[in-house]
Amino acid sequence: MIAATLLTTSSAFAETTMSTLEAVKKSGKLRIGGVTDAAPTFQKDLRSGEWKGMFIDIGTALAKDLGVELEIVTTTWGNSVLDLQADKIDLMFGLNPTPARAKVINFSSPVFNNAFTLVANKDSVFETWEDYNKPEVKIAVDAGSAHDATVTKMLPKATILRFDNVSEASIALQSGRADAQCFVLMLSLPAVKKNSRLGTVVAPSPVQYTTSHAGFQKRDETSLDDYVNDWLAKNSESGFVDETVKRNMSLVGVTAEDFPSNVKF
């Protein structure tokens, strides 16, 4: 009886002290969250059940290198943090760090860079931020956003027109009330493909970036986090992440020829 008790206690202790990386390998699967209609990051064919998207391809390659299968758990952007906390998923791509989120989940190093661009009318296609930094140049932004913060920083002399949302800023650009609108590249390229009358996508030099991250469960033991961060560094340096992001932009109609030459993911 004593021996059996000791054996049970020992097994329970081993289970609770298993590292996050060991737990994933033992389970034989890496669970990531997937958002059904979020191309080019995630996209699910509701008939066939097939998943596509840049984070699906990155997750598949990561799982392969871990020696496990990729399991995609359907979630939403709003519920993904809760799903991490509830141990429904091991990892969620596409989450950006905020102070509130950082209290309840861990974050990876950047998965990829997302350039800030300007969609400019035909008379306002310039090469540098300084070219736009003039009082007579009107820039439309969605108020309080990262777009707003970047334009405020880079174009202190320009006239900044602030709107409640991206759509209202786009209307100002299309109607001629603004000379350009600030978007991140992941938004600007699809927007111009859908409506070429918006203008031309420009990534002014020096290129300014925001970053996309992955979220992990909040634990003191971070072997899975560390493995993923090392993997991301190697695969960013090799060009795999850049190629994967650009290739999946085809899901929203963007081709290789559409990317500004000075931008790298």
mmCIF file of C-alpha atoms in Angstrom:
data_model
loop_
_atom_site.group_PDB
_atom_site.id
_atom_site.type_symbol
_atom_site.label_atom_id
_atom_site.label_comp_id
_atom_site.label_asym_id
_atom_site.label_seq_id
_atom_site.Cartn_x
_atom_site.Cartn_y
_atom_site.Cartn_z
ATOM 1 C CA MET A 1 0.000 0.000 0.000
ATOM 2 C CA ILE A 2 2.785 2.439 0.954
ATOM 3 C CA ALA A 3 4.723 1.578 -2.205
ATOM 4 C CA ALA A 4 1.614 2.133 -4.343
ATOM 5 C CA THR A 5 0.963 5.472 -2.684
ATOM 6 C CA LEU A 6 4.551 6.586 -3.247
ATOM 7 C CA LEU A 7 4.349 5.535 -6.892
ATOM 8 C CA THR A 8 1.121 7.475 -7.431
ATOM 9 C CA THR A 9 2.529 10.555 -5.717
ATOM 10 C CA SER A 10 5.709 10.332 -7.755
ATOM 11 C CA SER A 11 3.751 10.085 -11.024
ATOM 12 C CA ALA A 12 1.594 13.069 -10.101
ATOM 13 C CA PHE A 13 4.678 15.094 -9.206
ATOM 14 C CA ALA A 14 6.317 14.228 -12.519
ATOM 15 C CA GLU A 15 3.159 15.262 -14.387
ATOM 16 C CA THR A 16 2.938 18.630 -12.652
ATOM 17 C CA THR A 17 6.630 19.368 -13.158
ATOM 18 C CA MET A 18 6.666 18.475 -16.869
ATOM 19 C CA SER A 19 7.859 21.454 -18.912
ATOM 20 C CA THR A 20 5.534 23.142 -21.393
ATOM 21 C CA LEU A 21 7.707 21.932 -24.259
ATOM 22 C CA GLU A 22 7.738 18.359 -22.950
ATOM 23 C CA ALA A 23 3.950 18.449 -22.501
ATOM 24 C CA VAL A 24 3.423 19.418 -26.158
ATOM 25 C CA LYS A 25 5.774 16.700 -27.372
ATOM 26 C CA LYS A 26 4.168 14.089 -25.117
ATOM 27 C CA SER A 27 0.678 15.014 -26.352
ATOM 28 C CA GLY A 28 1.819 14.637 -29.965
ATOM 29 C CA LYS A 29 0.133 17.859 -31.037
ATOM 30 C CA LEU A 30 0.552 21.622 -31.009
ATOM 31 C CA ARG A 31 -2.787 23.340 -30.484
ATOM 32 C CA ILE A 32 -3.171 26.761 -32.077
ATOM 33 C CA GLY A 33 -6.219 28.979 -32.336
ATOM 34 C CA GLY A 34 -7.708 29.651 -35.772
ATOM 35 C CA VAL A 35 -10.124 32.426 -36.788
ATOM 36 C CA THR A 36 -12.383 31.178 -39.577
ATOM 37 C CA ASP A 37 -12.678 34.342 -41.690
ATOM 38 C CA ALA A 38 -9.502 36.353 -41.204
ATOM 39 C CA ALA A 39 -7.606 36.036 -44.492
ATOM 40 C CA PRO A 40 -4.720 36.303 -45.100
ATOM 41 C CA THR A 41 -3.838 35.219 -41.548
ATOM 42 C CA PHE A 42 -6.482 32.481 -41.168
ATOM 43 C CA GLN A 43 -9.134 31.177 -43.522
ATOM 44 C CA LYS A 44 -11.312 28.085 -43.188
ATOM 45 C CA ASP A 45 -13.289 26.488 -45.999
ATOM 46 C CA LEU A 46 -16.539 25.724 -44.201
ATOM 47 C CA ARG A 47 -17.435 22.986 -46.707
ATOM 48 C CA SER A 48 -14.195 21.019 -46.719
ATOM 49 C CA GLY A 49 -12.891 22.100 -43.314
ATOM 50 C CA GLU A 50 -9.533 22.992 -44.891
ATOM 51 C CA TRP A 51 -7.557 25.785 -43.253
ATOM 52 C CA LYS A 52 -5.322 28.228 -45.121
ATOM 53 C CA GLY A 53 -3.398 31.360 -44.174
ATOM 54 C CA MET A 54 0.021 32.588 -43.174
ATOM 55 C CA PHE A 55 -0.360 31.534 -39.531
ATOM 56 C CA ILE A 56 -1.564 28.094 -40.603
ATOM 57 C CA ASP A 57 1.569 27.636 -42.739
ATOM 58 C CA ILE A 58 3.844 28.981 -40.001
ATOM 59 C CA GLY A 59 2.139 26.789 -37.396
ATOM 60 C CA THR A 60 2.405 23.722 -39.640
ATOM 61 C CA ALA A 61 6.141 24.236 -40.122
ATOM 62 C CA LEU A 62 6.630 24.843 -36.401
ATOM 63 C CA ALA A 63 4.727 21.669 -35.466
ATOM 64 C CA LYS A 64 6.730 19.644 -37.979
ATOM 65 C CA ASP A 65 10.011 20.810 -36.440
ATOM 66 C CA LEU A 66 8.639 19.951 -33.003
ATOM 67 C CA GLY A 67 7.829 16.459 -34.259
ATOM 68 C CA VAL A 68 4.105 16.780 -33.554
ATOM 69 C CA GLU A 69 0.853 17.284 -35.446
ATOM 70 C CA LEU A 70 -0.795 20.692 -35.767
ATOM 71 C CA GLU A 71 -4.272 20.902 -34.236
ATOM 72 C CA ILE A 72 -6.317 23.983 -35.123
ATOM 73 C CA VAL A 73 -8.944 24.981 -32.561
ATOM 74 C CA THR A 74 -11.571 27.395 -33.862
ATOM 75 C CA THR A 75 -11.670 30.623 -31.859
ATOM 76 C CA THR A 76 -12.167 34.359 -32.334
ATOM 77 C CA TRP A 77 -9.792 37.249 -31.782
ATOM 78 C CA GLY A 78 -11.901 38.242 -28.791
ATOM 79 C CA ASN A 79 -11.940 34.776 -27.211
ATOM 80 C CA SER A 80 -8.383 33.678 -27.964
ATOM 81 C CA VAL A 81 -6.882 35.029 -24.740
ATOM 82 C CA LEU A 82 -9.590 33.224 -22.747
ATOM 83 C CA ASP A 83 -8.846 30.034 -24.677
ATOM 84 C CA LEU A 84 -5.176 30.285 -23.715
ATOM 85 C CA GLN A 85 -6.136 30.793 -20.083
ATOM 86 C CA ALA A 86 -8.514 27.809 -20.233
ATOM 87 C CA ASP A 87 -5.784 25.557 -21.703
ATOM 88 C CA LYS A 88 -7.776 25.023 -24.897
ATOM 89 C CA ILE A 89 -4.802 26.102 -27.017
ATOM 90 C CA ASP A 90 -1.037 26.264 -26.559
ATOM 91 C CA LEU A 91 -0.385 29.188 -28.869
ATOM 92 C CA MET A 92 -2.258 31.980 -30.635
ATOM 93 C CA PHE A 93 -0.694 33.838 -33.524
ATOM 94 C CA GLY A 94 -1.673 37.401 -34.345
ATOM 95 C CA LEU A 95 -1.923 38.838 -30.828
ATOM 96 C CA ASN A 96 -0.191 42.129 -30.126
ATOM 97 C CA PRO A 97 1.073 42.880 -26.620
ATOM 98 C CA THR A 98 -0.890 45.261 -24.433
ATOM 99 C CA PRO A 99 -0.369 45.915 -20.715
ATOM 100 C CA ALA A 100 -3.714 44.274 -19.916
ATOM 101 C CA ARG A 101 -2.984 41.159 -21.957
ATOM 102 C CA ALA A 102 0.551 40.867 -20.574
ATOM 103 C CA LYS A 103 -0.940 40.347 -17.107
ATOM 104 C CA VAL A 104 -2.681 37.128 -18.166
ATOM 105 C CA ILE A 105 -0.657 35.652 -21.076
ATOM 106 C CA ASN A 106 2.943 35.596 -22.280
ATOM 107 C CA PHE A 107 4.048 36.940 -25.650
ATOM 108 C CA SER A 108 6.540 35.780 -28.237
ATOM 109 C CA SER A 109 9.151 37.841 -29.972
ATOM 110 C CA PRO A 110 7.836 39.336 -33.239
ATOM 111 C CA VAL A 111 6.473 36.819 -35.734
ATOM 112 C CA PHE A 112 6.738 39.339 -38.552
ATOM 113 C CA ASN A 113 7.006 43.067 -39.223
ATOM 114 C CA ASN A 114 4.084 45.019 -40.677
ATOM 115 C CA ALA A 115 5.099 48.241 -42.407
ATOM 116 C CA PHE A 116 3.213 51.496 -41.997
ATOM 117 C CA THR A 117 2.263 52.738 -45.463
ATOM 118 C CA LEU A 118 0.482 55.661 -47.023
ATOM 119 C CA VAL A 119 -2.187 55.221 -49.662
ATOM 120 C CA ALA A 120 -1.634 58.383 -51.654
ATOM 121 C CA ASN A 121 -3.509 60.055 -54.493
ATOM 122 C CA LYS A 122 -1.701 60.403 -57.823
ATOM 123 C CA ASP A 123 -0.337 63.852 -56.978
ATOM 124 C CA SER A 124 1.049 62.795 -53.581
ATOM 125 C CA VAL A 125 3.248 59.777 -54.339
ATOM 126 C CA PHE A 126 6.565 60.591 -52.634
ATOM 127 C CA GLU A 127 9.521 58.513 -51.428
ATOM 128 C CA THR A 128 10.191 59.750 -47.893
ATOM 129 C CA TRP A 129 8.244 60.754 -44.799
ATOM 130 C CA GLU A 130 9.870 64.161 -44.999
ATOM 131 C CA ASP A 131 8.326 64.675 -48.445
ATOM 132 C CA TYR A 132 4.903 64.456 -46.756
ATOM 133 C CA ASN A 133 5.896 66.550 -43.740
ATOM 134 C CA LYS A 134 4.371 69.826 -44.910
ATOM 135 C CA PRO A 135 1.360 71.810 -43.663
ATOM 136 C CA GLU A 136 -0.321 71.693 -47.070
ATOM 137 C CA VAL A 137 -0.296 67.870 -47.085
ATOM 138 C CA LYS A 138 -3.422 66.372 -45.493
ATOM 139 C CA ILE A 139 -3.162 62.865 -44.001
ATOM 140 C CA ALA A 140 -6.272 60.886 -42.968
ATOM 141 C CA VAL A 141 -6.076 58.477 -40.024
ATOM 142 C CA ASP A 142 -8.402 56.573 -37.703
ATOM 143 C CA ALA A 143 -8.127 58.487 -34.421
ATOM 144 C CA GLY A 144 -6.211 56.925 -31.550
ATOM 145 C CA SER A 145 -4.832 54.061 -33.638
ATOM 146 C CA ALA A 146 -1.266 52.970 -34.330
ATOM 147 C CA HIS A 147 -1.711 54.705 -37.696
ATOM 148 C CA ASP A 148 -2.465 57.951 -35.864
ATOM 149 C CA ALA A 149 0.537 57.552 -33.545
ATOM 150 C CA THR A 150 2.917 56.899 -36.435
ATOM 151 C CA VAL A 151 1.750 59.855 -38.508
ATOM 152 C CA THR A 152 1.865 62.130 -35.457
ATOM 153 C CA LYS A 153 5.461 61.044 -34.841
ATOM 154 C CA MET A 154 6.726 61.094 -38.426
ATOM 155 C CA LEU A 155 4.740 64.058 -39.821
ATOM 156 C CA PRO A 156 4.550 66.760 -37.136
ATOM 157 C CA LYS A 157 4.221 69.521 -39.746
ATOM 158 C CA ALA A 158 1.540 67.851 -41.869
ATOM 159 C CA THR A 159 -2.185 68.467 -41.425
ATOM 160 C CA ILE A 160 -3.606 65.356 -39.777
ATOM 161 C CA LEU A 161 -7.310 64.649 -40.308
ATOM 162 C CA ARG A 162 -8.635 62.284 -37.635
ATOM 163 C CA PHE A 163 -11.732 60.140 -38.136
ATOM 164 C CA ASP A 164 -13.667 57.661 -36.006
ATOM 165 C CA ASN A 165 -12.626 54.653 -38.082
ATOM 166 C CA VAL A 166 -10.632 53.452 -41.100
ATOM 167 C CA SER A 167 -13.650 53.555 -43.420
ATOM 168 C CA GLU A 168 -14.331 57.243 -42.732
ATOM 169 C CA ALA A 169 -10.668 58.057 -43.313
ATOM 170 C CA SER A 170 -10.817 56.186 -46.637
ATOM 171 C CA ILE A 171 -13.885 58.179 -47.698
ATOM 172 C CA ALA A 172 -11.951 61.387 -47.018
ATOM 173 C CA LEU A 173 -9.105 60.153 -49.205
ATOM 174 C CA GLN A 174 -11.379 59.044 -52.028
ATOM 175 C CA SER A 175 -13.357 62.293 -51.967
ATOM 176 C CA GLY A 176 -10.201 64.393 -52.218
ATOM 177 C CA ARG A 177 -10.390 65.881 -48.718
ATOM 178 C CA ALA A 178 -7.126 64.108 -47.860
ATOM 179 C CA ASP A 179 -3.969 63.583 -49.921
ATOM 180 C CA ALA A 180 -3.081 60.268 -48.283
ATOM 181 C CA GLN A 181 -4.226 57.794 -45.638
ATOM 182 C CA CYS A 182 -2.030 55.800 -43.265
ATOM 183 C CA PHE A 183 -2.558 52.016 -43.142
ATOM 184 C CA VAL A 184 -0.379 49.089 -42.192
ATOM 185 C CA LEU A 185 0.646 47.164 -45.303
ATOM 186 C CA MET A 186 -1.573 44.173 -44.459
ATOM 187 C CA LEU A 187 -4.571 46.504 -44.797
ATOM 188 C CA SER A 188 -3.450 48.950 -47.471
ATOM 189 C CA LEU A 189 -2.622 46.435 -50.203
ATOM 190 C CA PRO A 190 -5.979 44.577 -50.033
ATOM 191 C CA ALA A 191 -7.852 47.894 -49.807
ATOM 192 C CA VAL A 192 -6.256 49.212 -53.000
ATOM 193 C CA LYS A 193 -6.790 45.888 -54.792
ATOM 194 C CA LYS A 194 -10.496 46.151 -53.983
ATOM 195 C CA ASN A 195 -10.715 49.827 -54.913
ATOM 196 C CA SER A 196 -7.901 51.140 -57.101
ATOM 197 C CA ARG A 197 -9.425 54.633 -56.951
ATOM 198 C CA LEU A 198 -8.096 54.973 -53.412
ATOM 199 C CA GLY A 199 -4.587 55.594 -54.734
ATOM 200 C CA THR A 200 -1.087 54.119 -54.668
ATOM 201 C CA VAL A 201 0.528 52.250 -51.762
ATOM 202 C CA VAL A 202 3.775 53.892 -50.643
ATOM 203 C CA ALA A 203 6.139 52.763 -47.870
ATOM 204 C CA PRO A 204 7.951 56.028 -47.123
ATOM 205 C CA SER A 205 11.600 55.859 -46.113
ATOM 206 C CA PRO A 206 12.804 55.228 -43.512
ATOM 207 C CA VAL A 207 10.243 52.415 -43.327
ATOM 208 C CA GLN A 208 8.366 52.303 -40.020
ATOM 209 C CA TYR A 209 7.085 48.987 -38.686
ATOM 210 C CA THR A 210 4.735 47.541 -36.140
ATOM 211 C CA THR A 211 5.021 43.885 -35.160
ATOM 212 C CA SER A 212 2.750 40.868 -34.923
ATOM 213 C CA HIS A 213 3.275 38.422 -32.038
ATOM 214 C CA ALA A 214 2.007 35.123 -30.683
ATOM 215 C CA GLY A 215 0.466 34.562 -27.273
ATOM 216 C CA PHE A 216 1.249 31.709 -24.848
ATOM 217 C CA GLN A 217 -0.323 30.522 -21.619
ATOM 218 C CA LYS A 218 0.879 32.522 -18.606
ATOM 219 C CA ARG A 219 3.363 30.273 -16.809
ATOM 220 C CA ASP A 220 6.666 30.757 -15.036
ATOM 221 C CA GLU A 221 8.126 27.817 -16.963
ATOM 222 C CA THR A 222 8.720 29.035 -20.522
ATOM 223 C CA SER A 223 10.445 26.224 -22.420
ATOM 224 C CA LEU A 224 7.758 26.246 -25.153
ATOM 225 C CA ASP A 225 7.957 30.042 -25.423
ATOM 226 C CA ASP A 226 11.745 29.854 -25.666
ATOM 227 C CA TYR A 227 11.637 27.162 -28.344
ATOM 228 C CA VAL A 228 9.148 29.161 -30.438
ATOM 229 C CA ASN A 229 11.182 32.365 -30.088
ATOM 230 C CA ASP A 230 14.360 30.595 -31.228
ATOM 231 C CA TRP A 231 12.430 28.999 -34.104
ATOM 232 C CA LEU A 232 11.015 32.363 -35.191
ATOM 233 C CA ALA A 233 14.464 33.968 -35.172
ATOM 234 C CA LYS A 234 15.928 31.226 -37.365
ATOM 235 C CA ASN A 235 13.018 31.180 -39.777
ATOM 236 C CA SER A 236 12.902 34.953 -40.060
ATOM 237 C CA GLU A 237 16.603 35.049 -40.869
ATOM 238 C CA SER A 238 16.230 32.277 -43.466
ATOM 239 C CA GLY A 239 13.478 34.219 -45.275
ATOM 240 C CA PHE A 240 10.805 31.578 -44.595
ATOM 241 C CA VAL A 241 8.504 33.954 -42.673
ATOM 242 C CA ASP A 242 8.811 36.708 -45.300
ATOM 243 C CA GLU A 243 8.039 34.265 -48.132
ATOM 244 C CA THR A 244 5.115 32.725 -46.227
ATOM 245 C CA VAL A 245 3.489 36.077 -45.453
ATOM 246 C CA LYS A 246 3.826 37.346 -49.035
ATOM 247 C CA ARG A 247 2.573 34.089 -50.571
ATOM 248 C CA ASN A 248 -0.561 34.065 -48.417
ATOM 249 C CA MET A 249 -1.459 37.617 -49.383
ATOM 250 C CA SER A 250 -2.807 35.976 -52.563
ATOM 251 C CA LEU A 251 -5.802 34.981 -50.408
ATOM 252 C CA VAL A 252 -6.845 38.646 -50.531
ATOM 253 C CA GLY A 253 -5.879 39.200 -54.162
ATOM 254 C CA VAL A 254 -2.407 40.649 -53.599
ATOM 255 C CA THR A 255 0.450 39.500 -55.864
ATOM 256 C CA ALA A 256 4.221 39.702 -55.479
ATOM 257 C CA GLU A 257 4.337 42.675 -57.850
ATOM 258 C CA ASP A 258 2.090 44.699 -55.510
ATOM 259 C CA PHE A 259 4.594 44.887 -52.634
ATOM 260 C CA PRO A 260 6.758 48.002 -52.225
ATOM 261 C CA SER A 261 10.328 46.954 -52.963
ATOM 262 C CA ASN A 262 11.677 48.419 -49.715
ATOM 263 C CA VAL A 263 9.441 46.340 -47.405
ATOM 264 C CA LYS A 264 10.405 43.072 -45.700
ATOM 265 C CA PHE A 265 8.240 41.080 -43.319
#
